[in-house]
One Martini backbone bead per residue (centre of mass of N, CA, C, O) as a GRO file, in nm:
protein
  318
    1MET     BB    1   8.087  -4.806  -8.077
    2PRO     BB    2   8.000  -5.116  -8.109
    3GLY     BB    3   7.855  -5.272  -7.865
    4GLY     BB    4   7.943  -5.400  -7.502
    5ASP     BB    5   8.264  -5.451  -7.503
    6ALA     BB    6   8.521  -5.291  -7.360
    7ARG     BB    7   8.769  -5.469  -7.427
    8GLU     BB    8   8.720  -5.501  -7.730
    9ALA     BB    9   8.725  -5.200  -7.797
   10ALA     BB   10   9.009  -5.136  -7.688
   11LYS     BB   11   9.156  -5.339  -7.866
   12THR     BB   12   9.071  -5.214  -8.138
   13VAL     BB   13   9.170  -4.912  -8.106
   14THR     BB   14   9.469  -4.980  -8.030
   15GLY     BB   15   9.524  -5.162  -8.286
   16SER     BB   16   9.441  -4.957  -8.517
   17PHE     BB   17   9.555  -4.694  -8.339
   18GLU     BB   18   9.873  -4.666  -8.246
   19ASP     BB   19   9.886  -4.323  -8.253
   20PHE     BB   20   9.538  -4.286  -8.192
   21PRO     BB   21   9.381  -4.354  -7.948
   22PHE     BB   22   9.058  -4.425  -7.777
   23LEU     BB   23   8.775  -4.359  -7.592
   24ALA     BB   24   8.515  -4.553  -7.593
   25GLU     BB   25   8.180  -4.569  -7.701
   26LEU     BB   26   7.878  -4.776  -7.583
   27PRO     BB   27   7.545  -4.729  -7.644
   28ALA     BB   28   7.420  -5.026  -7.650
   29ARG     BB   29   7.394  -5.056  -7.330
   30GLY     BB   30   7.261  -4.775  -7.270
   31PRO     BB   31   7.182  -4.573  -7.040
   32GLY     BB   32   7.497  -4.389  -6.991
   33ALA     BB   33   7.648  -4.477  -7.276
   34ASP     BB   34   7.565  -4.245  -7.404
   35MET     BB   35   7.658  -3.932  -7.487
   36ILE     BB   36   7.473  -3.780  -7.290
   37GLY     BB   37   7.497  -3.962  -7.036
   38ARG     BB   38   7.800  -3.950  -7.002
   39THR     BB   39   7.825  -3.640  -6.969
   40ALA     BB   40   7.623  -3.611  -6.738
   41GLY     BB   41   7.814  -3.784  -6.545
   42MET     BB   42   8.042  -3.541  -6.538
   43LEU     BB   43   7.897  -3.359  -6.378
   44VAL     BB   44   7.892  -3.089  -6.139
   45GLU     BB   45   7.620  -3.060  -5.936
   46LEU     BB   46   7.481  -3.228  -6.168
   47TYR     BB   47   7.187  -3.412  -6.267
   48ALA     BB   48   7.052  -3.712  -6.436
   49ARG     BB   49   6.757  -3.845  -6.597
   50VAL     BB   50   6.534  -4.073  -6.731
   51GLU     BB   51   6.293  -4.002  -6.968
   52PRO     BB   52   6.077  -4.046  -7.222
   53SER     BB   53   6.211  -3.771  -7.361
   54GLY     BB   54   6.481  -3.799  -7.180
   55TRP     BB   55   6.711  -3.602  -7.042
   56ARG     BB   56   6.698  -3.491  -6.690
   57ILE     BB   57   6.725  -3.266  -6.456
   58GLY     BB   58   6.825  -3.308  -6.115
   59ASP     BB   59   6.899  -3.324  -5.762
   60ARG     BB   60   7.014  -3.626  -5.778
   61PRO     BB   61   7.171  -3.916  -5.776
   62GLY     BB   62   7.083  -4.187  -5.962
   63ARG     BB   63   7.067  -4.465  -6.144
   64ASP     BB   64   7.165  -4.330  -6.412
   65THR     BB   65   7.421  -4.200  -6.303
   66ARG     BB   66   7.552  -4.458  -6.188
   67ARG     BB   67   7.565  -4.598  -6.462
   68ALA     BB   68   7.752  -4.396  -6.599
   69TRP     BB   69   7.989  -4.434  -6.406
   70SER     BB   70   8.027  -4.739  -6.456
   71TRP     BB   71   8.085  -4.735  -6.759
   72LEU     BB   72   8.332  -4.549  -6.744
   73ARG     BB   73   8.507  -4.727  -6.564
   74GLU     BB   74   8.513  -4.967  -6.757
   75ASP     BB   75   8.649  -4.815  -6.994
   76LEU     BB   76   8.904  -4.725  -6.838
   77ASP     BB   77   9.005  -5.003  -6.762
   78ALA     BB   78   9.042  -5.103  -7.054
   79LEU     BB   79   9.234  -4.885  -7.152
   80GLU     BB   80   9.457  -4.930  -6.943
   81GLU     BB   81   9.523  -5.224  -7.024
   82PHE     BB   82   9.593  -5.131  -7.348
   83THR     BB   83   9.815  -4.879  -7.238
   84GLN     BB   84  10.070  -4.995  -7.144
   85GLY     BB   85  10.332  -4.767  -7.195
   86TYR     BB   86  10.204  -4.543  -7.336
   87GLU     BB   87  10.309  -4.297  -7.596
   88GLY     BB   88  10.088  -4.037  -7.680
   89ASP     BB   89   9.808  -3.999  -7.837
   90LEU     BB   90   9.480  -3.935  -7.671
   91LYS     BB   91   9.134  -3.977  -7.707
   92VAL     BB   92   8.869  -3.779  -7.578
   93GLN     BB   93   8.506  -3.753  -7.515
   94ALA     BB   94   8.247  -3.493  -7.532
   95VAL     BB   95   7.987  -3.305  -7.488
   96GLY     BB   96   7.901  -3.009  -7.565
   97PRO     BB   97   7.728  -2.737  -7.439
   98TRP     BB   98   7.507  -2.706  -7.674
   99THR     BB   99   7.414  -2.996  -7.711
  100LEU     BB  100   7.344  -3.034  -7.414
  101ALA     BB  101   7.132  -2.800  -7.398
  102ALA     BB  102   6.948  -2.937  -7.625
  103ALA     BB  103   6.907  -3.224  -7.460
  104LEU     BB  104   6.860  -3.114  -7.184
  105GLU     BB  105   6.627  -3.108  -6.931
  106LEU     BB  106   6.424  -2.953  -6.745
  107ARG     BB  107   6.186  -2.995  -6.510
  108GLY     BB  108   5.954  -2.896  -6.728
  109GLY     BB  109   6.086  -3.020  -7.026
  110GLU     BB  110   6.271  -2.812  -7.121
  111ALA     BB  111   6.534  -2.698  -7.257
  112ALA     BB  112   6.818  -2.548  -7.147
  113LEU     BB  113   6.828  -2.347  -7.391
  114SER     BB  114   6.584  -2.161  -7.270
  115ASP     BB  115   6.815  -2.092  -7.041
  116ALA     BB  116   7.076  -1.894  -6.976
  117GLY     BB  117   7.150  -1.984  -6.688
  118ALA     BB  118   7.158  -2.289  -6.746
  119CYS     BB  119   7.387  -2.273  -6.953
  120ARG     BB  120   7.602  -2.164  -6.762
  121ASP     BB  121   7.591  -2.393  -6.552
  122LEU     BB  122   7.653  -2.622  -6.748
  123ALA     BB  123   7.933  -2.524  -6.844
  124ALA     BB  124   8.069  -2.517  -6.565
  125SER     BB  125   8.020  -2.815  -6.494
  126LEU     BB  126   8.164  -2.934  -6.741
  127ALA     BB  127   8.445  -2.813  -6.700
  128GLU     BB  128   8.493  -2.950  -6.425
  129GLY     BB  129   8.443  -3.243  -6.516
  130LEU     BB  130   8.674  -3.251  -6.725
  131ARG     BB  131   8.909  -3.206  -6.535
  132LEU     BB  132   8.863  -3.470  -6.378
  133HIS     BB  133   8.871  -3.667  -6.617
  134LEU     BB  134   9.156  -3.595  -6.724
  135ALA     BB  135   9.303  -3.669  -6.463
  136GLU     BB  136   9.225  -3.970  -6.473
  137VAL     BB  137   9.358  -4.037  -6.744
  138ARG     BB  138   9.645  -3.956  -6.661
  139ARG     BB  139   9.671  -4.165  -6.433
  140ARG     BB  140   9.628  -4.421  -6.626
  141VAL     BB  141   9.795  -4.254  -6.877
  142PRO     BB  142  10.089  -4.096  -6.831
  143GLY     BB  143  10.209  -4.093  -7.147
  144ALA     BB  144   9.985  -3.912  -7.245
  145ARG     BB  145   9.841  -3.704  -7.496
  146ILE     BB  146   9.562  -3.524  -7.462
  147VAL     BB  147   9.265  -3.533  -7.662
  148LEU     BB  148   8.995  -3.316  -7.684
  149GLN     BB  149   8.655  -3.394  -7.763
  150LEU     BB  150   8.385  -3.198  -7.890
  151ASP     BB  151   8.048  -3.264  -7.930
  152GLU     BB  152   7.855  -3.058  -8.195
  153PRO     BB  153   7.582  -3.133  -8.376
  154SER     BB  154   7.386  -2.874  -8.269
  155LEU     BB  155   7.520  -2.596  -8.330
  156THR     BB  156   7.383  -2.491  -8.588
  157ALA     BB  157   7.093  -2.498  -8.469
  158VAL     BB  158   7.148  -2.294  -8.244
  159LEU     BB  159   7.238  -2.054  -8.433
  160ARG     BB  160   6.948  -2.081  -8.612
  161GLY     BB  161   6.690  -2.172  -8.453
  162GLN     BB  162   6.629  -2.525  -8.482
  163VAL     BB  163   6.539  -2.598  -8.200
  164ARG     BB  164   6.303  -2.774  -8.058
  165THR     BB  165   6.049  -2.784  -7.872
  166ALA     BB  166   5.859  -2.989  -7.681
  167SER     BB  167   5.605  -2.962  -7.875
  168GLY     BB  168   5.721  -2.903  -8.189
  169TYR     BB  169   5.601  -2.608  -8.294
  170ARG     BB  170   5.873  -2.482  -8.213
  171THR     BB  171   6.157  -2.270  -8.163
  172HIS     BB  172   6.441  -2.176  -8.051
  173ARG     BB  173   6.622  -1.926  -8.004
  174ALA     BB  174   6.881  -1.787  -8.116
  175VAL     BB  175   7.211  -1.777  -8.037
  176ASP     BB  176   7.448  -1.580  -7.975
  177ARG     BB  177   7.762  -1.593  -8.103
  178GLN     BB  178   7.920  -1.478  -7.860
  179THR     BB  179   7.804  -1.676  -7.654
  180VAL     BB  180   7.893  -1.934  -7.788
  181GLU     BB  181   8.197  -1.870  -7.791
  182ALA     BB  182   8.242  -1.821  -7.484
  183THR     BB  183   8.147  -2.101  -7.389
  184LEU     BB  184   8.347  -2.267  -7.548
  185ARG     BB  185   8.601  -2.139  -7.426
  186GLU     BB  186   8.552  -2.238  -7.140
  187VAL     BB  187   8.563  -2.545  -7.207
  188VAL     BB  188   8.834  -2.554  -7.354
  189GLY     BB  189   8.986  -2.448  -7.086
  190ALA     BB  190   8.988  -2.737  -6.939
  191HIS     BB  191   9.241  -2.790  -7.167
  192PRO     BB  192   9.552  -2.641  -7.151
  193ASP     BB  193   9.762  -2.910  -7.209
  194GLY     BB  194   9.595  -2.954  -7.485
  195PRO     BB  195   9.422  -3.052  -7.738
  196VAL     BB  196   9.125  -2.928  -7.918
  197ALA     BB  197   8.833  -3.075  -8.048
  198VAL     BB  198   8.566  -3.018  -8.285
  199HIS     BB  199   8.256  -3.186  -8.349
  200SER     BB  200   8.068  -3.199  -8.670
  201CYS     BB  201   7.801  -3.370  -8.869
  202ALA     BB  202   7.705  -3.108  -8.987
  203PRO     BB  203   7.623  -2.865  -9.164
  204ASP     BB  204   7.782  -2.574  -9.150
  205VAL     BB  205   8.048  -2.531  -9.014
  206PRO     BB  206   8.190  -2.297  -8.774
  207PHE     BB  207   8.504  -2.242  -8.814
  208ALA     BB  208   8.569  -1.954  -8.709
  209LEU     BB  209   8.437  -1.978  -8.431
  210LEU     BB  210   8.606  -2.222  -8.329
  211ARG     BB  211   8.877  -2.083  -8.347
  212ARG     BB  212   8.811  -1.847  -8.150
  213ALA     BB  213   8.745  -2.061  -7.911
  214GLY     BB  214   9.024  -2.266  -7.939
  215ALA     BB  215   9.042  -2.464  -8.158
  216ASP     BB  216   9.282  -2.696  -8.294
  217ALA     BB  217   9.038  -2.872  -8.409
  218ILE     BB  218   8.830  -2.998  -8.687
  219SER     BB  219   8.539  -3.201  -8.711
  220PHE     BB  220   8.408  -3.367  -9.016
  221ASP     BB  221   8.196  -3.414  -9.285
  222PHE     BB  222   8.317  -3.418  -9.597
  223THR     BB  223   8.045  -3.456  -9.771
  224LEU     BB  224   7.921  -3.159  -9.659
  225LEU     BB  225   8.084  -2.996  -9.828
  226THR     BB  226   8.136  -2.677  -9.975
  227GLU     BB  227   8.249  -2.401 -10.146
  228ARG     BB  228   8.170  -2.212  -9.903
  229ASP     BB  229   8.411  -2.342  -9.716
  230ASP     BB  230   8.690  -2.270  -9.837
  231GLU     BB  231   8.785  -2.016  -9.688
  232ALA     BB  232   8.772  -2.130  -9.397
  233ILE     BB  233   8.970  -2.363  -9.448
  234GLY     BB  234   9.213  -2.205  -9.545
  235GLU     BB  235   9.242  -2.035  -9.285
  236ALA     BB  236   9.279  -2.271  -9.093
  237VAL     BB  237   9.536  -2.391  -9.211
  238GLU     BB  238   9.707  -2.125  -9.203
  239GLY     BB  239   9.645  -2.110  -8.872
  240GLY     BB  240   9.691  -2.430  -8.764
  241THR     BB  241   9.443  -2.596  -8.813
  242ARG     BB  242   9.313  -2.899  -8.773
  243LEU     BB  243   9.186  -3.168  -8.977
  244PHE     BB  244   8.899  -3.382  -8.941
  245ALA     BB  245   8.835  -3.599  -9.197
  246GLY     BB  246   8.530  -3.746  -9.298
  247VAL     BB  247   8.568  -4.028  -9.534
  248VAL     BB  248   8.427  -4.259  -9.369
  249PRO     BB  249   8.175  -4.440  -9.331
  250GLY     BB  250   7.960  -4.517  -9.038
  251THR     BB  251   7.826  -4.737  -9.218
  252ASP     BB  252   7.747  -4.994  -9.383
  253GLY     BB  253   7.966  -5.060  -9.665
  254PRO     BB  254   8.138  -4.993  -9.925
  255LEU     BB  255   8.486  -4.970  -9.984
  256SER     BB  256   8.717  -4.806 -10.107
  257ASP     BB  257   8.997  -4.725 -10.200
  258PRO     BB  258   9.221  -4.530 -10.043
  259ALA     BB  259   9.259  -4.326 -10.278
  260GLY     BB  260   8.952  -4.267 -10.311
  261SER     BB  261   8.901  -4.146 -10.021
  262VAL     BB  262   9.122  -3.889 -10.090
  263MET     BB  263   9.044  -3.733 -10.345
  264GLY     BB  264   8.884  -3.491 -10.223
  265VAL     BB  265   9.119  -3.373 -10.063
  266ARG     BB  266   9.303  -3.313 -10.302
  267THR     BB  267   9.102  -3.131 -10.450
  268LEU     BB  268   9.078  -2.916 -10.232
  269TRP     BB  269   9.376  -2.836 -10.224
  270ARG     BB  270   9.392  -2.736 -10.515
  271ARG     BB  271   9.162  -2.524 -10.495
  272LEU     BB  272   9.321  -2.363 -10.256
  273GLY     BB  273   9.643  -2.364 -10.308
  274LEU     BB  274   9.785  -2.576 -10.143
  275HIS     BB  275  10.037  -2.739 -10.011
  276PRO     BB  276  10.095  -3.075 -10.023
  277GLY     BB  277  10.291  -3.092  -9.770
  278LEU     BB  278  10.050  -3.022  -9.559
  279LEU     BB  279   9.859  -3.263  -9.535
  280ALA     BB  280   9.988  -3.447  -9.309
  281GLU     BB  281   9.980  -3.204  -9.096
  282ALA     BB  282   9.655  -3.108  -9.134
  283VAL     BB  283   9.544  -3.414  -9.171
  284THR     BB  284   9.285  -3.624  -9.043
  285LEU     BB  285   9.153  -3.943  -9.074
  286THR     BB  286   8.801  -4.032  -9.060
  287PRO     BB  287   8.514  -4.088  -8.973
  288ALA     BB  288   8.226  -3.912  -9.020
  289CYS     BB  289   8.135  -4.068  -8.763
  290GLY     BB  290   8.013  -4.267  -8.572
  291LEU     BB  291   8.008  -4.647  -8.519
  292ALA     BB  292   7.744  -4.750  -8.363
  293GLY     BB  293   7.572  -4.832  -8.641
  294ALA     BB  294   7.763  -5.057  -8.682
  295SER     BB  295   7.932  -5.322  -8.733
  296PRO     BB  296   8.200  -5.468  -8.597
  297ALA     BB  297   8.338  -5.538  -8.865
  298TYR     BB  298   8.317  -5.258  -8.997
  299ALA     BB  299   8.460  -5.093  -8.782
  300ARG     BB  300   8.733  -5.225  -8.826
  301GLN     BB  301   8.758  -5.156  -9.126
  302ALA     BB  302   8.737  -4.845  -9.098
  303LEU     BB  303   8.990  -4.801  -8.929
  304ALA     BB  304   9.189  -4.936  -9.125
  305HIS     BB  305   9.119  -4.748  -9.364
  306CYS     BB  306   9.222  -4.486  -9.243
  307VAL     BB  307   9.518  -4.572  -9.236
  308ARG     BB  308   9.555  -4.630  -9.538
  309ALA     BB  309   9.465  -4.349  -9.640
  310ALA     BB  310   9.685  -4.187  -9.492
  311ARG     BB  311   9.923  -4.318  -9.638
  312SER     BB  312   9.839  -4.232  -9.921
  313LEU     BB  313   9.851  -3.926  -9.865
  314ALA     BB  314  10.150  -3.912  -9.769
  315ASP     BB  315  10.282  -4.053 -10.026
  316ASN     BB  316  10.044  -3.890 -10.222
  317PRO     BB  317   9.948  -3.565 -10.219
  318GLU     BB  318   9.899  -3.536 -10.555
   0.00000   0.00000   0.00000
């Protein structure tokens, strides 16, 4: 979400999504509130600090780690305040293991992705950190059913060997798909008591791999789908995987009417030959990606538009 006021963000998300509020991230506050810094602050026995080139793993918690802890506590305090007595789904998110490995640097300045052992350690630390984080959210909002979202925008680049080295002249070797799947399964397993969604706003989301890794839902930018994805999406729906379809732009711009926003979803459904009655059960409508780059006014409009578009889809699936 845009801005830096945790209470205002919590008020907005709980008021906009009465049935599916979420713990907002406010990266405009600076290092430690950004997606990489926040998740780095969740790691157990691994710490990170900000260097000119980005976040780098260090030996001990420093100022940047403590700032990440502080921002997270502030956001949790605000969420707790606005969810008193709430019962229902509540989404929290963290960066997934492969995007984290592509973003965090080792001591020498190269990405953790370059070292298989570092990737394993990072995934284990993340899984344990998520268990502790989820327990804290349960303590603060005891009536919630927590939905964990793992953000993996770099996953396709990791699988294809497209993540650049520190020099920028080469790319890291593609990671074996079985290794990617097993690592994701380990981190997904940190939340055995509730649904796990994996989000990627990149093209060519590996739907089948994510399903095998245990994802209950897959979140994606709907505008990046091509007909090559049809078979994987059809199999996902028929297998009970929920789709978080990003149909609302994440940055300021004109919004179509709610029916227009879901026209593509209806068209996809007809093309796949799926029963229209499945739509409301199988699809959740979301912004295409995060709203941190939007104005506060547009972010509020986008969330409200998602709700109206979902009602339009449920009322008229055909």
